[in-house]
C-alpha cells in the first residue's frame, strides 16, 4: 500500500543495525536526525525552558496538545496570532497530538459515540466536542508540521471486547481524519502538513495486527504506536513492539507515543522506533530527578547536599553547578532547581538519541544497548511512569 | 576622611551631569558600568532565570542574602562547595547583604540587643544569632566581592526615639563589622572583599546626617542608603536622598538598597545613586507584570489576549513572542510566562541603566529623566512596592 511521498514531511533511512534505524525526518521547519526524542509543550510552551534554551540544547521537535490548546487559548486565537509556531516562538519542527489521549486520561469526563467524543472539560466543566473532523480542523489551524489522526486509546485494563470497539472506532476515525486532512481548506492540510495514523489494539497481538492493517489501508507519511505508557509493564510494551514493528512500513517514520524513560527509549530504538515523546524529562526534572546513564538521581536526597560533582558530563546549563547546589535549590523550593534539571534531562535525552544514532551507524547498536541496560539502575521505577491515571503535566483534573 | 582605596573593589567616575554620575565599578569578578541595577538571588539563584540567561542579558551584579544562605544551605556548606560564585555558577560580580534587612522584615521573630539579633528562624523556628562579627564571618565564607555591614533597619512608622536607637546600634555594629572585615582569617576579608557601610536614620534629616557622619568615620569602599523601600512614599524617599547624597563621598559608589520601580531608579540616578537592587523585576515578572517606558503592563488582563505585538522593543527571550502568548501562559498558570516576564524585566532594567549612562555622558540626563517621568504611568503603584511587610521573594514567613 505504501509508496514514496512528496513533501511536506519526508523520511530517509541512512543506516540500519538489526531492527534499529538511523535516519532523517525532514519538515517545512527543518530536518531532525532520528531516532529523535520530542519534548512536550502541552500549552505551546515547555514547562520552564524557553524556546531559545531548547534551541541551544539541540531539541529537534516539540509537541503541542490539541485538546488543551483548543480550550486555552483556542485554536482560532492561535491562528489569529500567526499559528502555533509564531505564537510560541519555536522555529523548528512541531507536532500536535489529536486529543485521542484525553479520551483515555479524562475517562471520567467524556462520552464516546461513533461520531466522536464529548468532553466535559477539566477547566470549567464546559463542553468540548472532538470528532476526527474537528481535531484535524483544530490541528490545521494550529499549523504544526505533523498532525495525528484522532483515535480512541483504551486503558491497559480494558476488556478485549472494549479494545476491539476502540479498534473499530480508531479505523473509522482514521478514514475521516484522512479525508479532513486532504480536504481543501483555508489553513493547512495535506499540502503543508503530514498526518500520522495511530495503531491501537491494547496488549492483544491479533488486535494490534488488525489495527496496523487498518492503518495501512491509508498511505500516510508516518505511523504511530499508541495505547502504550497507559499503565502496562515495560515487558508488555516491548512485546507489542516485537509484534508489530516488523510489519510497519520500513520507509515510514515510526512514532512510539508517550514513551518513556531512557531505558524505554533504548528498547524502542532496538525494535525500530524512530520518534518518541514523553513528559518525563521535564516533569521528573521539575520534581527533582536527573536522568543519567546510571539511572535516575533523586537530587533532593540528603546524600547529595555536600556533593560537589556535576550531575554527569551532559552539556547543559546545569553542568556549571554541583549536585549540592541543585539539592539546595530543590530543598528550598526554588523553581530554578526544577528548571535546571529539566534542561539537563532534555539535554540528556537528546544526547542519548545521538548516541543511539552513532551506534547504529557504526554497526554496534546491540553492544551499546546491552551496556546501557547493564548500567542503568532505577530503584523506584514506579516513580517515573506517567501511570494509568491522568497525567498532571497535561494539566488535566476533572472539573468540579 | 575618605582617601583612595586599592583593590579589591574600585570605583571611577567617567562623567557627571548635574548630580547624576556615570562610572565603572571594578571587582575581582569583573567591572560593571554604573548606574547599575543588581538582580536579587536570595538563595544563590535568580527565581527562574539561569546564570547563563543572566549573562546573556548583560546582568552586571547579583546579590545573595546572608540570612537565608546561613539557614539554607549554610555558609560552611557553601564554602565547602567552593564559595558562592562557584556554588551558583555566577562568574560576574556579586554582593551579599548582611541580614540587617531581616531585622526589619522578620520583626515578629527576633530579639535585638547591642550584641546582635537573635532570630527565631522562619523555616523551623530554630535560633539564628546574627552579630556584626557573625554576619561578616558568614559573608567571608560566602566570598562575594562586596559585603554589607550589619545594621538595624527601622520600619517607616518607627518613633524618632527608636530610629535614634537604630542609629546608635548601626554605628556600633559598623565599627565591629569593619573590625571583623579587616581581621585576619582563613577566608575572605579586606584583601579580597569590599565592605560598604549602611546609612540609616529613617525620615529624619538630622538622624540621616548623623548616620552618614558615623559611617564616614570609616574609610570604606562604598556607602549605602538603607532603611528605604520599607513602606515610605516615593516623595519621602527622594527627600532623604536630597538630604544626604550631596554629603556622601563623591569618589565612592553609592548604593540605594531595595529600590525600586523604573521611575524610582531614575529618581535615584538623578540624585547621584550608582547602584540599586530590588526584587521587583523578577517578582513582578513572576506575577504577570512587564515593565515598559509607558509603565507596567499587567499582561494577564483580557485586553492582551489577542495582542500580537511584543511587550516592547527590549531585546530578551520574551521579544520573540507576543503579548497574546504571554497572556495565555499567565492565564494557564504556566511557569514559562513568569520566567519570560522576569527575563524581560531584568533586560528592561539593564537597558534603562544603560540609557541613563548614555544620557549622563551626553549631558542630557535631565531631559531624559523628564521625558521618562512624563511617559511612565502606573495606574496601581501600590501593587509594585515590596511594602512594609515581609517580602515574599525573600521567602520569609514566620515559623509556626
XYZ file of C-alpha atoms in Angstrom, chain A:
400
model
C 0.000 0.000 0.000
C 2.817 2.398 0.827
C 4.507 4.440 -1.875
C 7.024 7.286 -1.742
C 5.517 10.565 -0.576
C 6.461 14.082 -1.547
C 6.718 16.973 0.847
C 5.764 18.360 3.355
C 7.365 15.692 5.559
C 9.801 13.118 4.245
C 11.844 10.424 5.894
C 15.102 8.832 4.796
C 16.936 5.961 6.437
C 20.703 6.418 6.482
C 21.746 3.264 8.328
C 20.250 0.201 9.983
C 21.649 -2.158 12.573
C 19.442 -5.096 13.393
C 15.964 -3.635 13.708
C 17.344 -0.214 14.732
C 17.373 2.599 12.190
C 19.149 5.940 11.900
C 17.510 8.414 9.558
C 16.456 11.968 8.871
C 12.963 13.390 9.190
C 12.566 16.484 7.019
C 9.803 19.010 7.650
C 8.944 22.520 6.480
C 10.593 23.775 9.677
C 13.826 21.854 9.383
C 15.206 18.348 9.440
C 15.917 16.269 12.528
C 18.048 13.153 12.801
C 16.265 10.048 14.064
C 15.869 8.288 16.433
C 14.543 11.513 17.912
C 13.005 12.469 21.216
C 10.269 15.122 21.009
C 9.739 17.419 24.003
C 6.209 18.081 25.239
C 4.920 21.666 25.101
C 1.321 20.957 26.095
C 0.011 24.504 26.017
C 2.506 25.804 23.479
C 5.488 26.152 25.809
C 7.852 23.824 27.607
C 7.335 23.858 31.365
C 10.181 26.184 32.297
C 12.720 26.215 29.463
C 12.389 28.942 26.848
C 12.433 28.143 23.129
C 15.884 29.722 22.970
C 17.141 27.308 25.619
C 15.543 24.390 23.759
C 17.298 25.503 20.585
C 20.624 25.735 22.397
C 20.136 22.193 23.698
C 19.602 20.999 20.127
C 15.996 19.976 20.743
C 14.563 18.714 17.457
C 10.759 18.541 17.546
C 8.337 19.899 20.124
C 4.792 18.701 20.627
C 1.618 20.652 21.394
C -1.671 19.227 22.646
C -4.801 19.817 20.629
C -7.270 19.286 23.459
C -5.517 21.751 25.741
C -4.834 24.385 23.111
C -8.437 24.161 21.921
C -9.577 25.046 25.422
C -6.878 27.651 26.084
C -6.237 29.928 24.258
C -8.426 28.434 21.485
C -7.289 27.360 18.031
C -8.824 30.392 16.316
C -6.888 32.707 18.614
C -3.638 30.857 17.915
C -4.363 31.226 14.198
C -5.114 34.946 14.543
C -1.757 35.310 16.298
C 0.051 33.628 13.429
C -0.242 29.891 14.129
C 1.411 27.806 16.814
C 4.985 28.291 15.579
C 4.800 32.044 15.653
C 2.643 32.013 18.798
C 5.229 30.229 20.923
C 8.339 31.362 19.043
C 9.517 27.866 18.106
C 11.247 27.818 14.717
C 11.860 24.094 14.424
C 9.607 21.146 13.600
C 6.421 20.735 15.577
C 3.830 18.011 16.049
C 0.348 18.223 17.519
C -1.496 15.294 19.016
C -5.156 14.761 18.214
C -6.882 14.727 21.592
C -7.189 10.939 21.448
C -5.007 10.585 24.531
C -7.501 12.647 26.527
C -10.177 10.053 25.684
C -8.098 7.859 27.989
C -6.764 10.368 30.502
C -10.099 12.125 31.010
C -12.141 8.932 31.083
C -14.384 10.236 33.848
C -15.335 13.306 31.846
C -16.261 12.204 28.373
C -18.897 10.366 26.373
C -17.876 8.408 23.305
C -20.015 7.716 20.246
C -19.041 6.789 16.732
C -19.350 10.452 15.879
C -16.652 11.491 18.339
C -16.037 12.370 21.969
C -17.964 14.871 24.057
C -15.736 16.145 26.865
C -16.870 17.907 29.967
C -13.696 19.968 30.027
C -11.382 19.870 33.010
C -11.235 23.642 33.444
C -14.802 24.790 33.895
C -16.929 21.771 33.050
C -17.927 23.303 29.717
C -18.470 21.054 26.726
C -15.852 20.344 24.090
C -16.781 18.026 21.230
C -13.897 16.399 19.407
C -14.542 14.476 16.223
C -11.962 13.415 13.656
C -13.020 16.389 11.547
C -12.847 18.829 14.445
C -9.483 17.508 15.668
C -7.997 17.881 12.189
C -9.608 21.300 11.767
C -8.004 22.463 15.023
C -4.646 20.968 14.048
C -4.822 22.696 10.662
C -5.449 25.990 12.437
C -2.522 25.370 14.817
C -0.310 24.650 11.819
C 2.181 22.080 13.144
C 4.286 20.104 10.658
C 2.896 16.759 11.774
C -0.734 16.069 12.692
C -2.030 12.979 14.434
C -5.211 11.161 13.473
C -7.991 11.159 16.047
C -8.158 7.785 17.800
C -9.548 6.065 20.852
C -6.899 4.957 23.336
C -8.140 2.174 25.681
C -6.777 1.801 29.211
C -4.381 -1.090 29.883
C -7.028 -2.948 31.889
C -9.753 -2.734 29.228
C -11.619 -5.896 28.241
C -10.820 -7.478 24.904
C -14.284 -6.500 23.710
C -13.622 -2.883 24.557
C -10.237 -2.884 22.820
C -11.987 -4.296 19.730
C -14.508 -1.492 19.892
C -11.665 1.023 20.144
C -10.011 -0.555 17.112
C -13.216 -0.219 15.131
C -13.655 3.442 16.044
C -9.943 4.181 15.544
C -10.191 2.780 11.989
C -13.415 4.688 11.305
C -11.939 7.908 12.692
C -8.679 7.432 10.791
C -10.565 7.357 7.477
C -12.414 10.522 8.470
C -9.164 12.155 9.727
C -7.512 11.398 6.384
C -10.445 12.882 4.490
C -10.383 16.042 6.667
C -6.620 16.351 6.206
C -6.869 16.014 2.423
C -9.878 18.290 2.062
C -9.318 21.791 0.682
C -9.454 24.465 3.336
C -8.217 27.895 4.293
C -5.466 26.675 6.593
C -3.020 23.774 6.466
C -3.886 20.356 5.193
C -2.074 17.697 3.205
C -0.065 20.139 1.095
C 1.603 21.652 4.164
C 1.241 19.162 6.972
C 1.864 15.440 7.387
C -0.684 13.125 9.023
C 0.328 10.078 11.043
C -2.018 7.175 11.748
C -2.155 5.681 15.260
C -2.166 1.946 15.881
C -4.199 0.708 18.851
C -5.093 -2.856 19.908
C -4.016 -2.959 23.537
C -1.952 -5.945 24.606
C -3.622 -8.342 22.144
C -1.397 -9.460 19.292
C -4.199 -10.055 16.805
C -5.861 -6.740 17.630
C -2.559 -4.873 17.244
C -2.043 -6.556 13.873
C -5.613 -5.748 12.838
C -5.198 -2.092 13.815
C -1.946 -1.898 11.874
C -3.654 -3.441 8.852
C -6.426 -0.836 9.117
C -3.847 1.944 9.265
C -2.005 0.582 6.254
C -5.090 0.915 4.086
C -4.040 4.599 4.051
C -0.745 5.635 2.544
C 0.432 8.171 5.115
C 3.680 9.982 5.909
C 4.061 8.204 9.270
C 2.633 5.597 11.627
C 2.457 5.779 15.383
C 2.079 3.156 18.073
C -0.487 4.446 20.547
C -2.140 2.957 23.591
C 1.117 2.320 25.431
C 2.524 4.053 28.502
C -1.000 3.759 29.912
C -0.141 1.553 32.885
C 1.265 -1.587 31.235
C 4.642 -3.097 32.178
C 7.778 -2.433 30.151
C 7.792 -6.123 29.150
C 4.243 -5.895 27.828
C 5.108 -2.750 25.924
C 8.203 -4.249 24.373
C 6.236 -7.339 23.412
C 3.728 -5.186 21.487
C 6.620 -3.559 19.631
C 8.093 -7.000 18.868
C 4.764 -7.999 17.311
C 4.085 -5.043 15.130
C 7.301 -3.185 14.288
C 8.414 -5.858 11.807
C 5.187 -5.272 9.898
C 5.286 -1.480 9.877
C 6.385 0.127 6.608
C 10.155 0.249 6.524
C 10.291 3.563 4.711
C 7.985 5.488 7.022
C 8.840 7.003 10.413
C 7.547 5.057 13.403
C 6.490 7.056 16.437
C 6.052 5.442 19.850
C 3.686 7.761 21.695
C 4.159 8.807 25.323
C 7.312 6.735 25.967
C 9.339 6.935 28.185
C 12.384 6.514 30.444
C 15.883 6.424 28.938
C 15.776 2.619 29.114
C 12.360 2.559 27.435
C 13.780 4.639 24.591
C 16.694 2.251 24.109
C 14.235 -0.664 23.934
C 12.156 1.226 21.411
C 15.140 2.074 19.225
C 16.231 -1.567 19.395
C 12.849 -2.521 17.899
C 12.917 0.026 15.105
C 11.192 3.098 16.585
C 12.230 6.475 15.134
C 10.331 9.044 17.228
C 9.361 9.314 20.883
C 7.661 11.851 23.098
C 7.232 11.916 26.833
C 6.675 14.336 29.689
C 9.215 12.558 31.893
C 12.316 14.729 31.255
C 10.535 17.926 32.211
C 8.121 16.514 34.766
C 10.690 14.447 36.615
C 13.150 17.320 36.367
C 10.659 19.654 37.978
C 10.181 17.131 40.739
C 13.889 16.773 41.415
C 15.062 13.818 39.326
C 18.021 13.919 36.937
C 18.452 11.135 34.396
C 21.914 9.649 33.938
C 23.400 6.529 32.388
C 23.458 5.059 35.870
C 19.747 5.668 36.336
C 17.711 8.497 37.818
C 19.238 10.582 40.607
C 16.764 11.989 43.141
C 18.764 15.068 43.896
C 16.643 16.219 46.797
C 18.075 13.439 48.904
C 20.368 14.455 51.724
C 23.206 12.339 50.328
C 23.696 14.975 47.631
C 23.859 18.005 49.951
C 27.669 18.099 50.006
C 28.256 16.593 46.582
C 30.495 18.936 44.605
C 30.280 16.988 41.346
C 28.022 17.950 38.450
C 25.117 15.623 37.601
C 27.192 13.916 34.899
C 29.038 15.020 31.764
C 25.942 16.117 29.801
C 26.456 19.622 28.396
C 23.569 21.826 29.578
C 23.075 24.918 31.744
C 23.056 22.570 34.755
C 26.611 21.428 34.002
C 28.042 24.560 35.588
C 26.737 23.739 39.065
C 27.077 20.871 41.513
C 24.651 18.268 42.770
C 24.973 20.027 46.128
C 23.685 23.288 44.656
C 20.794 21.521 42.932
C 19.991 19.745 46.214
C 19.886 23.152 47.921
C 17.582 24.690 45.289
C 15.223 21.706 45.380
C 15.052 21.584 49.169
C 14.425 25.334 49.241
C 11.585 25.084 46.728
C 13.358 27.349 44.230
C 11.897 26.889 40.730
C 15.380 27.271 39.289
C 16.179 23.771 40.591
C 13.409 22.157 38.551
C 14.291 24.245 35.520
C 17.964 23.266 35.635
C 17.013 19.587 35.964
C 14.509 19.886 33.106
C 17.256 21.391 30.945
C 19.654 18.638 31.972
C 17.091 15.923 31.240
C 16.189 17.312 27.826
C 19.898 17.557 27.004
C 20.451 14.019 28.323
C 17.613 12.610 26.186
C 18.845 14.440 23.116
C 22.358 13.150 23.587
C 21.112 9.636 24.311
C 19.363 9.649 20.938
C 22.544 10.973 19.300
C 24.479 8.116 20.886
C 21.983 5.570 19.510
C 22.391 7.089 16.044
C 26.171 6.890 16.259
C 25.990 3.285 17.459
C 23.612 2.336 14.632
C 25.811 3.963 12.018
C 28.833 2.143 13.449
C 27.020 -1.199 13.470
C 27.411 -1.574 17.237
C 23.943 -0.761 18.491
C 23.380 -4.157 20.177
C 26.532 -3.741 22.236
C 25.597 -0.146 23.074
C 22.126 -1.219 24.196
C 23.488 -4.098 26.267
C 25.965 -1.822 28.010
C 23.223 0.727 28.645
C 20.867 -1.877 30.111
C 23.653 -3.170 32.352
C 24.484 0.283 33.703
C 21.009 1.749 34.139
C 19.533 1.167 37.577
C 16.226 2.515 38.748
C 15.500 1.684 42.360
C 11.968 3.093 42.140
C 10.764 2.609 38.584
C 7.193 3.188 39.661
C 8.095 6.805 40.374
C 8.808 7.507 36.793
C 5.878 6.370 34.773
C 3.059 8.678 33.882
C 0.971 5.756 35.155
C -2.592 4.840 34.386
C -4.203 7.989 35.718
C -4.416 11.476 34.288
C -1.036 12.971 33.620
C -0.536 16.071 35.785
C 1.728 17.569 33.145
C -1.190 17.725 30.824
C -2.964 19.817 33.448
C -5.947 17.561 33.493
C -8.087 17.496 36.525
C -11.748 16.590 36.397
C -13.848 19.696 36.513
C -15.673 20.124 39.803
